């Protein structure tokens, strides 16, 4: 496999993932500098998520119309310009607008980057390629907080965004030099109605969930927005059945493998999406650690994720997607629940080992489920499948964070006291149990599912039942 292509894509996606997570530890410093409150500044986090939700659905059409490599390079450029605008912001409104601009670039980078990988990699090498591409999504949320804390403490919060400039320029250069030109623009007309409805649907759901979990605005605003998002979702589904070329082709869900990978992956991400929110807070509020100390502990999970990229193809070809995804969903859920047993008296070595194996298992799961989703998708439909997959990921992660926030709030209300360690324990038990439900999706897979993704010399022997 040509590792240059996934590495070029992974560097750009890592920049996006790092940036979207690094800001969380710097909110207080940024708010004080631009003259606002940290709670109000969380609108900037929400504006980024809304931008992703609006523009991810149209990313596939953009790639078909203008070429995936061109769109990917342009997305990096937009992200860098947004980063500079963030660093130059001197008010809440300017910062919110700058984050929205960043989100426009980020919305194109992830699905279009995956599309480039799909179109340039033979199917029997896709698992290995996806293992490299999955690293940013696993490492970014864990590395971001300690890096953000370090930069803000010892330098200035502006460098959180300015550091993206050299990385982005290098990404554009490497993309120009190494990414292949494989695309022939397709004369597919833009589904304007679908774009409007999908934008309202996804942004409404993501914004509503974000406001509920991070109440920078009254909860009623989040509930109303969530209702608008759900209504728009229903209208889009109705619209997609009536037009010839919908923006997001929902007929792809007729494919069992694609449907199971999206549904099962989304269930699993409900729990995973809560971890970057719950674990640092538990270590800080429950254990009394500072942000940098908690970040260095959570970083161990990233090491486990990195280790998984070695031999990913051999693992899945030896045991098959069905068995490994069933095992991975249950085992990973157990390690999520295990976080609920940690106390300040728990030996740190035991905590680090648990986080290391948890990161390894989650990386294995995501590598497999991301590759499996495209196993039976025709090449001419990949530009529709990638944004659907990306939208499902964003919504499920937002739901995971919202769920964790609601659980913590309800737990404190029921007990009638302030947030304590046991509230985090309860949250880990619940989100871990929900992640385990993904097991029942993957049970429905056929034993030979994803077999075309194996190298022939590694393909497992599937016993036929007559």
Tab-separated table of C-alpha atoms in Angstrom:
chain	number	residue	atom	x	y	z
A	1	UNK	CA	0.000	0.000	0.000
A	2	UNK	CA	1.161	3.540	-0.774
A	3	UNK	CA	1.318	4.936	2.755
A	4	UNK	CA	2.103	8.454	1.519
A	5	UNK	CA	-1.544	9.080	0.562
A	6	UNK	CA	-3.163	8.179	3.936
A	7	UNK	CA	-0.354	9.969	5.786
A	8	UNK	CA	-0.895	13.205	3.827
A	9	UNK	CA	-4.618	12.985	4.502
A	10	UNK	CA	-4.065	12.052	8.150
A	11	UNK	CA	-1.843	15.089	8.811
A	12	UNK	CA	-4.572	17.463	7.606
A	13	UNK	CA	-7.273	15.631	9.565
A	14	UNK	CA	-5.065	15.607	12.659
A	15	UNK	CA	-4.766	19.393	12.405
A	16	UNK	CA	-8.551	19.633	12.343
A	17	UNK	CA	-9.090	17.197	15.218
A	18	UNK	CA	-6.400	18.826	17.349
A	19	UNK	CA	-7.772	22.301	16.798
A	20	UNK	CA	-11.367	21.360	17.602
A	21	UNK	CA	-10.291	19.820	20.921
A	22	UNK	CA	-7.373	22.017	21.948
A	23	UNK	CA	-9.608	25.051	22.450
A	24	UNK	CA	-11.558	23.460	25.312
A	25	UNK	CA	-8.751	23.987	27.843
A	26	UNK	CA	-8.134	27.571	26.707
A	27	UNK	CA	-11.651	28.986	26.931
A	28	UNK	CA	-10.981	30.941	30.135
A	29	UNK	CA	-7.849	32.618	28.771
A	30	UNK	CA	-9.470	33.483	25.438
A	31	UNK	CA	-12.621	34.808	27.142
A	32	UNK	CA	-10.605	37.064	29.464
A	33	UNK	CA	-8.562	38.422	26.555
A	34	UNK	CA	-11.493	39.302	24.286
A	35	UNK	CA	-13.707	40.569	27.091
A	36	UNK	CA	-16.402	37.907	27.445
A	37	UNK	CA	-17.252	34.936	29.684
A	38	UNK	CA	-16.200	31.308	29.145
A	39	UNK	CA	-19.865	30.262	29.088
A	40	UNK	CA	-20.665	32.733	26.295
A	41	UNK	CA	-17.522	31.678	24.426
A	42	UNK	CA	-18.870	28.146	24.176
A	43	UNK	CA	-21.023	29.557	21.384
A	44	UNK	CA	-17.799	29.468	19.359
A	45	UNK	CA	-17.556	25.713	19.921
A	46	UNK	CA	-21.171	25.345	18.866
A	47	UNK	CA	-20.736	27.502	15.746
A	48	UNK	CA	-17.932	25.184	14.589
A	49	UNK	CA	-20.133	22.106	15.023
A	50	UNK	CA	-23.028	23.810	13.215
A	51	UNK	CA	-20.746	24.678	10.296
A	52	UNK	CA	-19.650	21.057	10.052
A	53	UNK	CA	-23.264	19.905	10.084
A	54	UNK	CA	-24.294	22.322	7.313
A	55	UNK	CA	-21.456	21.708	4.875
A	56	UNK	CA	-20.575	18.021	5.313
A	57	UNK	CA	-23.623	16.875	3.263
A	58	UNK	CA	-22.544	18.918	0.217
A	59	UNK	CA	-18.905	17.782	0.368
A	60	UNK	CA	-19.482	14.765	-1.892
A	61	UNK	CA	-21.130	16.896	-4.596
A	62	UNK	CA	-18.264	19.404	-4.390
A	63	UNK	CA	-15.713	16.617	-4.829
A	64	UNK	CA	-17.543	15.236	-7.871
A	65	UNK	CA	-17.978	18.664	-9.410
A	66	UNK	CA	-14.545	20.171	-8.843
A	67	UNK	CA	-12.304	17.182	-8.139
A	68	UNK	CA	-11.565	15.626	-4.746
A	69	UNK	CA	-7.924	16.739	-4.629
A	70	UNK	CA	-8.835	20.338	-5.499
A	71	UNK	CA	-11.576	20.463	-2.875
A	72	UNK	CA	-9.299	18.900	-0.252
A	73	UNK	CA	-6.603	21.528	-0.849
A	74	UNK	CA	-9.168	24.327	-0.818
A	75	UNK	CA	-10.599	22.974	2.444
A	76	UNK	CA	-7.160	23.158	4.089
A	77	UNK	CA	-6.774	26.741	2.839
A	78	UNK	CA	-10.175	27.760	4.247
A	79	UNK	CA	-9.326	26.103	7.564
A	80	UNK	CA	-6.011	27.994	7.758
A	81	UNK	CA	-7.689	31.329	6.937
A	82	UNK	CA	-10.248	30.617	9.647
A	83	UNK	CA	-7.422	29.836	12.081
A	84	UNK	CA	-5.733	33.183	11.385
A	85	UNK	CA	-9.094	34.919	11.842
A	86	UNK	CA	-9.510	33.191	15.219
A	87	UNK	CA	-6.088	34.412	16.361
A	88	UNK	CA	-6.934	37.949	15.247
A	89	UNK	CA	-10.353	38.022	16.932
A	90	UNK	CA	-10.961	40.705	19.558
A	91	UNK	CA	-14.653	40.145	20.297
A	92	UNK	CA	-17.096	37.309	20.851
A	93	UNK	CA	-18.858	37.852	17.534
A	94	UNK	CA	-15.653	37.908	15.480
A	95	UNK	CA	-14.448	34.745	17.202
A	96	UNK	CA	-17.753	32.946	16.560
A	97	UNK	CA	-17.649	33.921	12.866
A	98	UNK	CA	-14.017	32.813	12.577
A	99	UNK	CA	-14.845	29.418	14.092
A	100	UNK	CA	-17.725	29.028	11.648
A	101	UNK	CA	-15.286	29.686	8.788
A	102	UNK	CA	-12.926	27.077	10.219
A	103	UNK	CA	-15.824	24.630	10.323
A	104	UNK	CA	-16.470	25.152	6.607
A	105	UNK	CA	-12.942	23.932	5.896
A	106	UNK	CA	-13.173	21.099	8.408
A	107	UNK	CA	-16.476	19.938	6.918
A	108	UNK	CA	-14.776	19.330	3.577
A	109	UNK	CA	-11.492	17.898	4.861
A	110	UNK	CA	-12.793	14.774	6.601
A	111	UNK	CA	-15.271	13.299	4.081
A	112	UNK	CA	-13.322	14.444	1.010
A	113	UNK	CA	-10.085	13.104	2.487
A	114	UNK	CA	-11.758	9.748	3.017
A	115	UNK	CA	-13.106	9.901	-0.540
A	116	UNK	CA	-9.589	10.465	-1.926
A	117	UNK	CA	-8.423	7.432	0.028
A	118	UNK	CA	-11.271	5.265	-1.245
A	119	UNK	CA	-10.657	6.206	-4.876
A	120	UNK	CA	-6.892	5.768	-4.729
A	121	UNK	CA	-6.642	2.547	-2.689
A	122	UNK	CA	-7.444	-0.983	-3.866
A	123	UNK	CA	-10.266	-2.469	-1.793
A	124	UNK	CA	-8.085	-5.300	-0.482
A	125	UNK	CA	-5.715	-2.711	1.041
A	126	UNK	CA	-8.405	-0.457	2.490
A	127	UNK	CA	-8.221	-1.776	6.071
A	128	UNK	CA	-4.550	-0.883	6.353
A	129	UNK	CA	-5.143	2.540	4.811
A	130	UNK	CA	-8.080	3.226	7.129
A	131	UNK	CA	-5.920	2.265	10.110
A	132	UNK	CA	-3.606	5.168	9.297
A	133	UNK	CA	-6.461	7.549	8.561
A	134	UNK	CA	-8.263	6.675	11.817
A	135	UNK	CA	-5.349	7.880	13.939
A	136	UNK	CA	-6.301	11.601	13.915
A	137	UNK	CA	-9.840	10.955	15.136
A	138	UNK	CA	-8.490	8.858	18.010
A	139	UNK	CA	-5.435	10.924	18.953
A	140	UNK	CA	-6.759	14.462	18.412
A	141	UNK	CA	-9.383	14.499	21.193
A	142	UNK	CA	-6.862	13.084	23.660
A	143	UNK	CA	-3.781	15.114	22.709
A	144	UNK	CA	-5.682	18.381	22.265
A	145	UNK	CA	-6.365	19.246	25.935
A	146	UNK	CA	-2.783	18.843	27.245
A	147	UNK	CA	-1.317	20.643	24.227
A	148	UNK	CA	-3.851	23.453	24.599
A	149	UNK	CA	-3.097	23.764	28.297
A	150	UNK	CA	0.649	23.841	27.671
A	151	UNK	CA	0.487	26.466	24.895
A	152	UNK	CA	-1.924	28.683	26.829
A	153	UNK	CA	0.082	28.435	30.051
A	154	UNK	CA	3.580	28.969	28.685
A	155	UNK	CA	2.971	30.970	25.492
A	156	UNK	CA	-0.305	32.546	24.346
A	157	UNK	CA	-3.683	31.190	23.255
A	158	UNK	CA	-3.152	32.806	19.831
A	159	UNK	CA	-0.568	30.134	18.988
A	160	UNK	CA	-3.246	27.448	19.268
A	161	UNK	CA	-4.534	28.745	15.949
A	162	UNK	CA	-1.388	30.230	14.371
A	163	UNK	CA	0.385	26.867	14.543
A	164	UNK	CA	-2.096	25.670	11.912
A	165	UNK	CA	-0.578	28.014	9.318
A	166	UNK	CA	2.708	26.125	8.666
A	167	UNK	CA	0.959	22.762	9.078
A	168	UNK	CA	-1.769	23.760	6.614
A	169	UNK	CA	0.675	25.141	4.045
A	170	UNK	CA	2.719	21.935	4.282
A	171	UNK	CA	-0.493	19.918	3.876
A	172	UNK	CA	-1.408	21.811	0.691
A	173	UNK	CA	2.080	21.265	-0.726
A	174	UNK	CA	2.104	17.535	0.072
A	175	UNK	CA	-1.425	17.145	-1.291
A	176	UNK	CA	-0.360	18.810	-4.544
A	177	UNK	CA	2.731	16.625	-4.825
A	178	UNK	CA	1.427	13.229	-3.714
A	179	UNK	CA	-2.345	13.003	-4.019
A	180	UNK	CA	-3.408	11.521	-7.377
A	181	UNK	CA	-5.744	13.230	-9.815
A	182	UNK	CA	-8.341	10.492	-10.267
A	183	UNK	CA	-11.579	12.387	-10.500
A	184	UNK	CA	-13.602	13.254	-13.555
A	185	UNK	CA	-16.198	15.888	-12.593
A	186	UNK	CA	-19.673	14.445	-12.897
A	187	UNK	CA	-22.517	16.493	-14.420
A	188	UNK	CA	-24.673	15.890	-11.344
A	189	UNK	CA	-26.937	18.851	-10.622
A	190	UNK	CA	-26.842	20.215	-7.090
A	191	UNK	CA	-29.910	19.247	-5.071
A	192	UNK	CA	-30.575	22.730	-3.655
A	193	UNK	CA	-33.693	21.726	-1.732
A	194	UNK	CA	-31.840	18.760	-0.284
A	195	UNK	CA	-28.926	20.999	0.714
A	196	UNK	CA	-31.246	23.388	2.579
A	197	UNK	CA	-33.171	20.608	4.321
A	198	UNK	CA	-30.071	18.602	5.245
A	199	UNK	CA	-28.378	21.748	6.532
A	200	UNK	CA	-31.375	22.608	8.719
A	201	UNK	CA	-31.665	19.000	9.851
A	202	UNK	CA	-28.063	18.387	10.833
A	203	UNK	CA	-27.330	21.857	12.225
A	204	UNK	CA	-30.592	21.818	14.183
A	205	UNK	CA	-29.816	18.463	15.774
A	206	UNK	CA	-26.163	19.274	16.500
A	207	UNK	CA	-26.871	22.797	17.767
A	208	UNK	CA	-29.795	21.617	19.876
A	209	UNK	CA	-27.782	18.840	21.474
A	210	UNK	CA	-24.819	21.174	22.077
A	211	UNK	CA	-26.975	23.781	23.820
A	212	UNK	CA	-28.621	21.112	25.983
A	213	UNK	CA	-25.256	19.658	27.036
A	214	UNK	CA	-23.331	22.950	27.230
A	215	UNK	CA	-25.999	25.493	28.183
A	216	UNK	CA	-24.534	28.735	26.865
A	217	UNK	CA	-28.137	29.593	25.918
A	218	UNK	CA	-31.441	28.806	27.681
A	219	UNK	CA	-32.313	25.077	27.373
A	220	UNK	CA	-35.587	26.020	25.652
A	221	UNK	CA	-33.566	27.318	22.690
A	222	UNK	CA	-31.834	23.960	22.397
A	223	UNK	CA	-35.091	22.022	22.604
A	224	UNK	CA	-36.787	24.183	19.932
A	225	UNK	CA	-33.767	23.963	17.641
A	226	UNK	CA	-33.595	20.209	18.126
A	227	UNK	CA	-37.280	19.990	17.162
A	228	UNK	CA	-36.627	21.987	13.976
A	229	UNK	CA	-33.739	19.654	13.181
A	230	UNK	CA	-35.831	16.527	13.637
A	231	UNK	CA	-38.666	17.965	11.532
A	232	UNK	CA	-36.212	18.897	8.774
A	233	UNK	CA	-34.784	15.382	8.924
A	234	UNK	CA	-38.230	13.920	8.287
A	235	UNK	CA	-38.790	16.365	5.414
A	236	UNK	CA	-35.428	15.497	3.880
A	237	UNK	CA	-36.177	11.765	4.001
A	238	UNK	CA	-39.437	12.438	2.198
A	239	UNK	CA	-37.673	14.667	-0.337
A	240	UNK	CA	-34.848	12.156	-0.996
A	241	UNK	CA	-37.388	9.486	-1.990
A	242	UNK	CA	-38.940	11.760	-4.629
A	243	UNK	CA	-35.939	13.168	-6.523
A	244	UNK	CA	-33.640	11.376	-8.924
A	245	UNK	CA	-30.284	12.547	-7.563
A	246	UNK	CA	-30.672	13.563	-3.890
A	247	UNK	CA	-27.769	15.250	-2.139
A	248	UNK	CA	-27.502	12.307	0.272
A	249	UNK	CA	-28.704	9.112	-1.382
A	250	UNK	CA	-30.521	7.253	1.384
A	251	UNK	CA	-31.031	4.247	-0.897
A	252	UNK	CA	-27.492	3.265	0.103
A	253	UNK	CA	-29.007	2.016	3.363
A	254	UNK	CA	-30.574	-0.817	1.377
A	255	UNK	CA	-27.109	-2.359	1.425
A	256	UNK	CA	-26.975	-4.448	4.605
A	257	UNK	CA	-23.247	-3.994	5.223
A	258	UNK	CA	-23.343	-0.207	4.827
A	259	UNK	CA	-26.458	0.114	6.996
A	260	UNK	CA	-25.090	-2.071	9.774
A	261	UNK	CA	-21.740	-0.281	9.812
A	262	UNK	CA	-23.407	3.154	10.063
A	263	UNK	CA	-26.016	2.162	12.667
A	264	UNK	CA	-23.657	0.025	14.748
A	265	UNK	CA	-20.865	2.575	14.509
A	266	UNK	CA	-23.223	5.371	15.579
A	267	UNK	CA	-24.409	3.432	18.641
A	268	UNK	CA	-20.824	2.774	19.624
A	269	UNK	CA	-19.836	6.439	19.156
A	270	UNK	CA	-22.495	7.506	21.657
A	271	UNK	CA	-20.211	6.153	24.351
A	272	UNK	CA	-16.927	7.094	22.729
A	273	UNK	CA	-18.092	10.657	22.129
A	274	UNK	CA	-18.643	11.057	25.865
A	275	UNK	CA	-15.135	9.972	26.901
A	276	UNK	CA	-13.217	13.187	25.960
A	277	UNK	CA	-15.905	15.076	27.892
A	278	UNK	CA	-16.216	12.830	30.969
A	279	UNK	CA	-12.701	11.564	31.605
A	280	UNK	CA	-10.799	14.890	31.858
A	281	UNK	CA	-13.591	16.362	34.004
A	282	UNK	CA	-13.547	13.357	36.326
A	283	UNK	CA	-9.780	13.543	36.721
A	284	UNK	CA	-9.930	17.272	37.432
A	285	UNK	CA	-13.077	17.561	39.587
A	286	UNK	CA	-13.062	14.103	41.136
A	287	UNK	CA	-9.325	13.480	41.479
A	288	UNK	CA	-8.189	17.094	41.994
A	289	UNK	CA	-5.719	17.108	39.079
A	290	UNK	CA	-4.975	20.183	36.959
A	291	UNK	CA	-5.811	20.226	33.210
A	292	UNK	CA	-2.238	19.434	32.152
A	293	UNK	CA	-1.956	16.439	34.523
A	294	UNK	CA	-5.311	15.000	33.409
A	295	UNK	CA	-4.333	15.526	29.778
A	296	UNK	CA	-1.105	13.585	30.203
A	297	UNK	CA	-3.087	10.665	31.672
A	298	UNK	CA	-5.698	10.586	28.889
A	299	UNK	CA	-2.868	10.707	26.346
A	300	UNK	CA	-2.141	7.044	27.132
A	301	UNK	CA	-5.293	6.094	25.200
A	302	UNK	CA	-3.788	7.767	22.139
A	303	UNK	CA	-0.717	5.538	22.428
A	304	UNK	CA	-2.977	2.488	22.371
A	305	UNK	CA	-4.722	3.853	19.277
A	306	UNK	CA	-1.383	4.329	17.512
A	307	UNK	CA	-0.279	0.767	18.259
A	308	UNK	CA	-3.347	-0.660	16.529
A	309	UNK	CA	-2.318	0.574	13.082
A	310	UNK	CA	0.366	-2.107	12.905
A	311	UNK	CA	-0.995	-5.339	11.517
A	312	UNK	CA	-4.604	-4.176	11.240
A	313	UNK	CA	-5.109	-5.997	7.956
A	314	UNK	CA	-3.785	-9.278	9.351
A	315	UNK	CA	-6.030	-9.078	12.408
A	316	UNK	CA	-9.238	-8.532	10.413
A	317	UNK	CA	-8.296	-11.008	7.716
A	318	UNK	CA	-7.525	-13.649	10.340
A	319	UNK	CA	-10.737	-13.343	12.361
A	320	UNK	CA	-13.167	-11.595	10.008
A	321	UNK	CA	-15.087	-8.357	10.430
A	322	UNK	CA	-18.145	-9.892	12.073
A	323	UNK	CA	-16.326	-11.573	14.924
A	324	UNK	CA	-13.928	-8.710	15.595
A	325	UNK	CA	-16.587	-5.996	15.546
A	326	UNK	CA	-18.803	-8.052	17.866
A	327	UNK	CA	-15.886	-8.616	20.227
A	328	UNK	CA	-14.576	-5.056	19.850
A	329	UNK	CA	-17.908	-3.445	20.698
A	330	UNK	CA	-18.344	-5.495	23.880
A	331	UNK	CA	-14.723	-5.323	25.025
A	332	UNK	CA	-14.499	-1.564	24.387
A	333	UNK	CA	-17.764	-1.016	26.237
A	334	UNK	CA	-16.330	-2.909	29.210
A	335	UNK	CA	-13.311	-0.624	29.265
A	336	UNK	CA	-15.614	2.427	29.163
A	337	UNK	CA	-17.503	1.034	32.167
A	338	UNK	CA	-14.178	0.310	33.874
A	339	UNK	CA	-13.551	4.075	34.066
A	340	UNK	CA	-16.486	4.166	36.490
A	341	UNK	CA	-14.483	2.178	39.040
A	342	UNK	CA	-11.514	4.580	39.151
A	343	UNK	CA	-10.981	6.550	42.362
A	344	UNK	CA	-8.066	8.681	43.621
A	345	UNK	CA	-6.935	5.587	45.531
A	346	UNK	CA	-6.730	3.431	42.372
A	347	UNK	CA	-3.064	2.731	41.482
A	348	UNK	CA	-2.080	5.014	38.605
A	349	UNK	CA	-0.373	2.110	36.841
A	350	UNK	CA	-3.698	0.246	36.706
A	351	UNK	CA	-5.490	3.295	35.310
A	352	UNK	CA	-2.853	3.788	32.614
A	353	UNK	CA	-2.981	0.123	31.577
A	354	UNK	CA	-6.785	0.248	31.326
A	355	UNK	CA	-6.663	3.423	29.214
A	356	UNK	CA	-3.965	1.927	26.982
A	357	UNK	CA	-5.989	-1.206	26.199
A	358	UNK	CA	-9.168	0.825	25.848
A	359	UNK	CA	-7.535	3.027	23.217
A	360	UNK	CA	-6.197	-0.022	21.398
A	361	UNK	CA	-9.611	-1.687	21.232
A	362	UNK	CA	-11.413	1.476	20.130
A	363	UNK	CA	-8.874	2.025	17.368
A	364	UNK	CA	-9.361	-1.552	16.189
A	365	UNK	CA	-13.118	-1.097	16.145
A	366	UNK	CA	-13.069	2.179	14.221
A	367	UNK	CA	-10.552	0.879	11.698
A	368	UNK	CA	-12.813	-2.054	10.956
A	369	UNK	CA	-16.172	-0.293	10.923
A	370	UNK	CA	-14.897	2.597	8.773
A	371	UNK	CA	-13.488	0.244	6.155
A	372	UNK	CA	-16.427	-2.174	6.230
A	373	UNK	CA	-18.926	0.580	5.474
A	374	UNK	CA	-17.481	1.008	1.974
A	375	UNK	CA	-16.831	-2.659	1.217
A	376	UNK	CA	-19.835	-3.073	-1.090
A	377	UNK	CA	-20.377	0.538	-2.199
A	378	UNK	CA	-19.806	1.007	-5.977
A	379	UNK	CA	-17.104	3.497	-6.936
A	380	UNK	CA	-19.630	5.914	-8.436
A	381	UNK	CA	-21.522	6.046	-5.107
A	382	UNK	CA	-18.566	6.673	-2.772
A	383	UNK	CA	-19.015	10.453	-2.983
A	384	UNK	CA	-22.517	9.969	-1.541
A	385	UNK	CA	-21.510	7.384	1.062
A	386	UNK	CA	-18.671	9.413	2.615
A	387	UNK	CA	-20.791	12.428	3.689
A	388	UNK	CA	-23.526	10.116	5.027
A	389	UNK	CA	-20.923	8.358	7.135
A	390	UNK	CA	-19.411	11.674	8.279
A	391	UNK	CA	-22.826	13.122	9.207
A	392	UNK	CA	-23.650	10.006	11.244
A	393	UNK	CA	-20.359	10.322	13.091
A	394	UNK	CA	-20.863	13.999	13.953
A	395	UNK	CA	-24.426	13.510	15.163
A	396	UNK	CA	-23.625	10.436	17.267
A	397	UNK	CA	-20.639	12.138	18.932
A	398	UNK	CA	-22.737	15.232	19.689
A	399	UNK	CA	-25.421	12.957	21.141
A	400	UNK	CA	-22.794	11.227	23.273
A	401	UNK	CA	-21.588	14.508	24.784
A	402	UNK	CA	-25.174	15.677	25.325
A	403	UNK	CA	-26.102	12.370	26.952
A	404	UNK	CA	-23.134	12.569	29.307
A	405	UNK	CA	-24.044	16.125	30.282
A	406	UNK	CA	-27.672	15.192	30.939
A	407	UNK	CA	-26.664	12.171	33.056
A	408	UNK	CA	-24.373	14.308	35.229
A	409	UNK	CA	-27.091	16.944	35.654
A	410	UNK	CA	-29.801	14.417	36.558
A	411	UNK	CA	-27.503	12.569	38.944
A	412	UNK	CA	-26.763	15.754	40.910
A	413	UNK	CA	-30.456	16.700	40.964
A	414	UNK	CA	-31.516	13.268	42.265
A	415	UNK	CA	-28.856	13.297	44.974
A	416	UNK	CA	-29.470	16.952	45.757
A	417	UNK	CA	-25.818	17.961	45.912
A	418	UNK	CA	-23.024	19.379	43.784
A	419	UNK	CA	-21.171	17.336	41.160
A	420	UNK	CA	-19.152	14.528	42.761
A	421	UNK	CA	-17.039	11.570	41.687
A	422	UNK	CA	-19.931	9.102	41.888
A	423	UNK	CA	-21.858	11.125	39.294
A	424	UNK	CA	-19.082	10.486	36.782
A	425	UNK	CA	-19.115	6.796	37.701
A	426	UNK	CA	-22.835	6.580	36.917
A	427	UNK	CA	-22.287	8.358	33.584
A	428	UNK	CA	-19.560	5.894	32.563
A	429	UNK	CA	-21.788	2.925	33.434
A	430	UNK	CA	-24.651	4.229	31.289
A	431	UNK	CA	-22.694	5.338	28.208
A	432	UNK	CA	-20.696	2.095	28.319
A	433	UNK	CA	-23.919	0.063	28.368
A	434	UNK	CA	-25.257	2.042	25.391
A	435	UNK	CA	-22.050	1.432	23.424
A	436	UNK	CA	-22.438	-2.289	24.064
A	437	UNK	CA	-25.747	-2.212	22.152
A	438	UNK	CA	-23.678	-1.982	18.953
A	439	UNK	CA	-23.013	-5.710	19.429
A	440	UNK	CA	-26.568	-6.514	18.340
A	441	UNK	CA	-26.051	-4.691	15.039
A	442	UNK	CA	-22.914	-6.609	14.121
A	443	UNK	CA	-24.472	-9.960	15.020
A	444	UNK	CA	-26.576	-9.478	11.869
A	445	UNK	CA	-23.512	-9.413	9.608
A	446	UNK	CA	-22.817	-12.430	7.454
A	447	UNK	CA	-19.601	-14.299	8.343
A	448	UNK	CA	-18.097	-13.402	4.949
A	449	UNK	CA	-18.951	-9.688	5.202
A	450	UNK	CA	-16.081	-7.487	4.034
A	451	UNK	CA	-14.152	-10.380	2.547
A	452	UNK	CA	-13.249	-8.290	-0.523
A	453	UNK	CA	-11.187	-6.057	1.779
A	454	UNK	CA	-8.713	-8.815	2.613
A	455	UNK	CA	-5.480	-9.556	0.884
A	456	UNK	CA	-6.055	-12.908	-0.823
A	457	UNK	CA	-3.193	-14.575	1.009
A	458	UNK	CA	-4.742	-13.550	4.372
A	459	UNK	CA	-8.399	-14.303	3.599
A	460	UNK	CA	-10.004	-16.461	6.308
A	461	UNK	CA	-11.744	-19.683	5.516
A	462	UNK	CA	-15.471	-19.270	5.942
A	463	UNK	CA	-17.359	-22.447	6.637
A	464	UNK	CA	-20.379	-22.747	4.378
A	465	UNK	CA	-23.630	-23.890	5.902
A	466	UNK	CA	-25.770	-26.006	3.609
